[in-house]
Amino acid sequence: MQSVDRAVTVLEILARHGEAGVTEVADELGVHKSTAFRLLGVLENRGLVAQEQERGKYYLGAGVLRLAGAAAVRLDISQEGAPMCRLLADELGETANIAVLDNGAAVNIMQARGPASVTAQNWLGRRTPLHATSSGKALLAFQPGPVQDAALARKLPRLTDRTITSVAELREQLAGVVRNGFAVAIEELELGLHAVAAPVRAHDGQVIGAISVSAPAYRLEAERIPEVAKRTVEAAQELSRRMGYGV
């Protein structure tokens, strides 16, 4: 634990000073130069610090930016997505959500309710299964092969008589999501609930979230799904643009 604490302190020192040499780091840590040199070496091997060879000074490396970026993505998509979620809910009159992938589930981090969904349940903060939700399918369809395989290797519980529990059938649907740009769930999570979702991308093109619209089956009937899907895809594309994709 002491080594971890010292390593974090080294990062804080470099963040505060911009750059520092072994002696400066050792003095601030209160350790021998050899100890500071070993800590900096480990951090450099992991890409968390880098060294300017001519001057021997160390500074924060690109690895820190990657870690910070991963943490910032969830904050950014929530902040940038709030107005998009509100607009979509108002336009369609239904419940709009933004979900992110979290340890094998789709977690809703943003929700807005349209005028027709006053009595709709609260999905905010809920973990929902990837195989039985439109958001889950929109997220899973664009994940790397190993991530997708790991998710499909788990048991796919049947939640309603419409839930897809066949891996082959689900893979076919996921391929359709990639082709069409949106996912649909028809009473697969709950009877009487329909939903449509589209993927949201980060600046590098990676799918980092999904924006969805859900409604009772009697309001989101089959003939209305193309219209709702089109608007949901447009909202997802605009949110992706705000996240830096295609800019």
Short mmCIF file of C-alpha atoms in Angstrom, two decimals:
data_model
loop_
_atom_site.label_atom_id
_atom_site.label_comp_id
_atom_site.label_asym_id
_atom_site.label_seq_id
_atom_site.Cartn_x
_atom_site.Cartn_y
_atom_site.Cartn_z
CA MET A 1 0.00 0.00 0.00
CA GLN A 2 2.92 2.33 0.72
CA SER A 3 4.23 1.87 -2.83
CA VAL A 4 0.80 2.62 -4.29
CA ASP A 5 0.52 5.75 -2.14
CA ARG A 6 3.97 6.90 -3.22
CA ALA A 7 3.23 6.25 -6.90
CA VAL A 8 0.04 8.33 -6.69
CA THR A 9 1.98 11.06 -4.90
CA VAL A 10 4.55 11.07 -7.73
CA LEU A 11 1.74 11.69 -10.24
CA GLU A 12 0.40 14.50 -8.05
CA ILE A 13 3.88 16.07 -7.84
CA LEU A 14 4.25 16.03 -11.62
CA ALA A 15 0.73 17.38 -12.08
CA ARG A 16 1.53 20.24 -9.70
CA HIS A 17 4.96 21.14 -11.11
CA GLY A 18 4.54 20.15 -14.73
CA GLU A 19 7.89 18.37 -14.64
CA ALA A 20 10.40 17.30 -12.01
CA GLY A 21 13.69 15.43 -11.73
CA VAL A 22 14.48 12.39 -9.61
CA THR A 23 16.02 14.51 -6.86
CA GLU A 24 13.00 16.80 -6.62
CA VAL A 25 10.61 13.85 -6.50
CA ALA A 26 12.73 12.11 -3.85
CA ASP A 27 12.83 15.25 -1.71
CA GLU A 28 9.05 15.73 -1.82
CA LEU A 29 8.43 12.06 -1.07
CA GLY A 30 11.05 12.01 1.68
CA VAL A 31 12.74 8.93 0.22
CA HIS A 32 16.15 8.02 -1.19
CA LYS A 33 16.79 8.89 -4.85
CA SER A 34 16.99 5.20 -5.75
CA THR A 35 13.45 4.66 -4.45
CA ALA A 36 12.15 7.63 -6.43
CA PHE A 37 13.98 6.39 -9.52
CA ARG A 38 12.34 2.93 -9.21
CA LEU A 39 8.87 4.46 -8.80
CA LEU A 40 9.37 6.70 -11.83
CA GLY A 41 10.65 3.70 -13.81
CA VAL A 42 7.51 1.68 -13.07
CA LEU A 43 5.25 4.58 -13.95
CA GLU A 44 7.22 5.20 -17.14
CA ASN A 45 6.87 1.54 -18.18
CA ARG A 46 3.10 1.88 -17.81
CA GLY A 47 3.04 5.07 -19.85
CA LEU A 48 1.87 7.18 -16.90
CA VAL A 49 5.01 9.34 -16.93
CA ALA A 50 7.55 10.17 -19.63
CA GLN A 51 11.06 11.53 -19.51
CA GLU A 52 12.71 14.31 -21.44
CA GLN A 53 16.02 12.60 -22.14
CA GLU A 54 18.17 15.71 -22.55
CA ARG A 55 17.21 17.30 -19.24
CA GLY A 56 16.32 14.19 -17.29
CA LYS A 57 13.01 15.68 -16.19
CA TYR A 58 9.85 13.61 -15.89
CA TYR A 59 6.34 14.71 -16.83
CA LEU A 60 2.88 13.11 -16.99
CA GLY A 61 2.58 10.65 -19.87
CA ALA A 62 -0.18 9.84 -22.32
CA GLY A 63 -1.37 6.99 -20.11
CA VAL A 64 -2.74 9.51 -17.63
CA LEU A 65 -4.68 11.17 -20.42
CA ARG A 66 -6.21 7.82 -21.40
CA LEU A 67 -7.30 7.15 -17.82
CA ALA A 68 -8.66 10.67 -17.43
CA GLY A 69 -10.43 10.38 -20.76
CA ALA A 70 -12.14 7.15 -19.75
CA ALA A 71 -13.45 8.79 -16.57
CA ALA A 72 -14.47 11.94 -18.42
CA VAL A 73 -16.45 10.11 -21.09
CA ARG A 74 -19.25 9.16 -18.70
CA LEU A 75 -19.41 12.67 -17.32
CA ASP A 76 -19.35 14.19 -20.80
CA ILE A 77 -22.05 11.96 -22.27
CA SER A 78 -24.28 12.71 -19.30
CA GLN A 79 -23.75 16.46 -19.53
CA GLU A 80 -23.90 16.70 -23.32
CA GLY A 81 -26.74 14.20 -23.52
CA ALA A 82 -29.11 15.94 -21.11
CA PRO A 83 -30.46 18.49 -23.62
CA MET A 84 -30.64 15.86 -26.39
CA CYS A 85 -32.56 13.52 -24.09
CA ARG A 86 -34.97 16.31 -23.13
CA LEU A 87 -35.50 17.35 -26.74
CA LEU A 88 -36.15 13.78 -27.88
CA ALA A 89 -38.62 13.17 -25.05
CA ASP A 90 -40.46 16.40 -25.79
CA GLU A 91 -40.64 15.76 -29.54
CA LEU A 92 -41.85 12.17 -29.30
CA GLY A 93 -43.79 12.50 -26.07
CA GLU A 94 -42.19 9.40 -24.60
CA THR A 95 -39.40 8.47 -22.18
CA ALA A 96 -35.84 8.97 -23.45
CA ASN A 97 -32.81 7.44 -21.75
CA ILE A 98 -29.05 7.38 -22.19
CA ALA A 99 -27.30 4.19 -21.15
CA VAL A 100 -23.68 3.09 -20.94
CA LEU A 101 -22.08 -0.33 -20.80
CA ASP A 102 -21.04 -1.32 -17.28
CA ASN A 103 -19.76 -4.77 -16.38
CA GLY A 104 -22.12 -6.74 -18.59
CA ALA A 105 -25.18 -4.54 -18.21
CA ALA A 106 -26.67 -1.37 -19.67
CA VAL A 107 -26.88 1.30 -16.97
CA ASN A 108 -29.19 4.27 -17.50
CA ILE A 109 -27.38 7.49 -16.56
CA MET A 110 -29.81 10.05 -17.97
CA GLN A 111 -33.58 10.16 -18.37
CA ALA A 112 -36.19 12.60 -19.62
CA ARG A 113 -39.93 12.09 -19.79
CA GLY A 114 -42.19 13.43 -22.49
CA PRO A 115 -45.74 14.67 -21.88
CA ALA A 116 -47.28 11.29 -22.68
CA SER A 117 -45.08 9.39 -20.21
CA VAL A 118 -46.06 11.06 -16.94
CA THR A 119 -46.80 7.75 -15.25
CA ALA A 120 -43.83 5.92 -16.75
CA GLN A 121 -41.45 4.20 -14.36
CA ASN A 122 -38.06 5.61 -13.45
CA TRP A 123 -35.18 3.89 -15.27
CA LEU A 124 -32.44 6.18 -13.97
CA GLY A 125 -29.59 4.23 -12.40
CA ARG A 126 -31.10 0.87 -13.28
CA ARG A 127 -28.93 -1.94 -14.61
CA THR A 128 -30.73 -3.66 -17.45
CA PRO A 129 -29.77 -6.81 -19.39
CA LEU A 130 -27.98 -6.35 -22.69
CA HIS A 131 -29.89 -9.09 -24.52
CA ALA A 132 -33.39 -7.87 -23.62
CA THR A 133 -33.19 -4.10 -24.09
CA SER A 134 -32.78 -1.84 -27.10
CA SER A 135 -29.97 0.07 -25.36
CA GLY A 136 -28.20 -3.15 -24.46
CA LYS A 137 -28.32 -4.40 -28.04
CA ALA A 138 -27.18 -1.03 -29.40
CA LEU A 139 -24.21 -1.12 -27.04
CA LEU A 140 -23.34 -4.78 -27.50
CA ALA A 141 -23.58 -4.78 -31.30
CA PHE A 142 -20.61 -2.44 -31.63
CA GLN A 143 -18.31 -3.93 -29.00
CA PRO A 144 -15.07 -5.73 -29.92
CA GLY A 145 -15.42 -9.45 -30.57
CA PRO A 146 -14.03 -10.63 -27.19
CA VAL A 147 -16.41 -8.33 -25.27
CA GLN A 148 -19.37 -9.50 -27.32
CA ASP A 149 -18.37 -13.16 -26.98
CA ALA A 150 -18.03 -12.83 -23.19
CA ALA A 151 -21.51 -11.30 -22.94
CA LEU A 152 -23.05 -14.02 -25.10
CA ALA A 153 -21.27 -16.76 -23.16
CA ARG A 154 -23.41 -15.94 -20.13
CA LYS A 155 -26.87 -17.39 -19.69
CA LEU A 156 -29.51 -15.24 -21.37
CA PRO A 157 -32.41 -15.29 -18.91
CA ARG A 158 -35.94 -15.30 -20.24
CA LEU A 159 -37.78 -12.28 -18.82
CA THR A 160 -40.93 -12.53 -20.98
CA ASP A 161 -42.09 -14.93 -23.67
CA ARG A 162 -40.60 -12.48 -26.22
CA THR A 163 -37.09 -12.43 -24.72
CA ILE A 164 -34.38 -13.74 -27.05
CA THR A 165 -32.47 -16.51 -25.30
CA SER A 166 -30.84 -18.07 -28.36
CA VAL A 167 -27.25 -16.91 -28.92
CA ALA A 168 -27.54 -17.49 -32.67
CA GLU A 169 -30.72 -15.43 -32.89
CA LEU A 170 -29.24 -12.66 -30.79
CA ARG A 171 -26.10 -12.56 -32.95
CA GLU A 172 -28.34 -12.22 -35.99
CA GLN A 173 -30.15 -9.30 -34.36
CA LEU A 174 -26.86 -7.63 -33.41
CA ALA A 175 -25.69 -7.87 -37.01
CA GLY A 176 -28.95 -6.17 -37.99
CA VAL A 177 -28.27 -3.41 -35.49
CA VAL A 178 -24.92 -2.73 -37.17
CA ARG A 179 -26.56 -2.69 -40.62
CA ASN A 180 -29.54 -0.54 -39.67
CA GLY A 181 -27.95 1.74 -37.09
CA PHE A 182 -30.56 1.12 -34.40
CA ALA A 183 -31.90 -1.61 -32.12
CA VAL A 184 -35.45 -2.55 -31.18
CA ALA A 185 -36.83 -4.42 -28.18
CA ILE A 186 -40.44 -5.61 -28.42
CA GLU A 187 -41.76 -6.70 -25.02
CA GLU A 188 -38.44 -8.42 -24.32
CA LEU A 189 -37.77 -6.81 -20.94
CA GLU A 190 -41.35 -6.28 -19.83
CA LEU A 191 -44.67 -7.19 -21.39
CA GLY A 192 -46.33 -4.15 -22.92
CA LEU A 193 -43.05 -2.21 -23.27
CA HIS A 194 -41.45 -1.36 -26.62
CA ALA A 195 -38.15 0.53 -27.12
CA VAL A 196 -35.79 1.77 -29.81
CA ALA A 197 -32.12 2.75 -29.31
CA ALA A 198 -29.20 4.04 -31.35
CA PRO A 199 -25.46 4.06 -30.55
CA VAL A 200 -23.54 7.14 -29.42
CA ARG A 201 -19.88 7.43 -30.43
CA ALA A 202 -16.87 9.17 -28.90
CA HIS A 203 -14.41 11.26 -30.89
CA ASP A 204 -12.49 8.12 -31.92
CA GLY A 205 -15.59 6.35 -33.23
CA GLN A 206 -15.91 3.98 -30.28
CA VAL A 207 -19.50 3.35 -29.16
CA ILE A 208 -19.68 4.67 -25.62
CA GLY A 209 -23.42 4.86 -25.03
CA ALA A 210 -26.89 4.46 -26.43
CA ILE A 211 -29.84 6.81 -26.50
CA SER A 212 -33.25 5.15 -26.39
CA VAL A 213 -36.95 5.89 -26.52
CA SER A 214 -39.36 3.59 -24.70
CA ALA A 215 -43.13 3.58 -24.52
CA PRO A 216 -46.12 1.33 -23.87
CA ALA A 217 -46.78 -1.03 -26.77
CA TYR A 218 -50.11 0.63 -27.57
CA ARG A 219 -48.33 3.97 -28.18
CA LEU A 220 -45.21 2.63 -29.87
CA GLU A 221 -46.85 0.28 -32.32
CA ALA A 222 -45.08 -1.41 -35.23
CA GLU A 223 -46.04 1.26 -37.77
CA ARG A 224 -44.61 4.02 -35.55
CA ILE A 225 -41.24 2.35 -34.94
CA PRO A 226 -39.55 3.57 -38.19
CA GLU A 227 -40.42 7.20 -37.36
CA VAL A 228 -39.20 6.87 -33.76
CA ALA A 229 -36.07 5.00 -34.91
CA LYS A 230 -35.24 7.73 -37.44
CA ARG A 231 -35.51 10.47 -34.83
CA THR A 232 -33.56 8.44 -32.26
CA VAL A 233 -30.73 7.84 -34.73
CA GLU A 234 -30.63 11.56 -35.51
CA ALA A 235 -30.41 12.38 -31.80
CA ALA A 236 -27.63 9.81 -31.33
CA GLN A 237 -25.72 11.25 -34.27
CA GLU A 238 -26.02 14.78 -32.90
CA LEU A 239 -24.87 13.62 -29.46
CA SER A 240 -21.95 11.80 -31.11
CA ARG A 241 -21.03 15.03 -32.87
CA ARG A 242 -21.10 16.86 -29.54
CA MET A 243 -18.78 14.18 -28.18
CA GLY A 244 -16.32 15.02 -30.95
CA TYR A 245 -17.15 12.31 -33.48
CA GLY A 246 -16.79 13.45 -37.09
CA VAL A 247 -15.77 16.96 -36.08
#
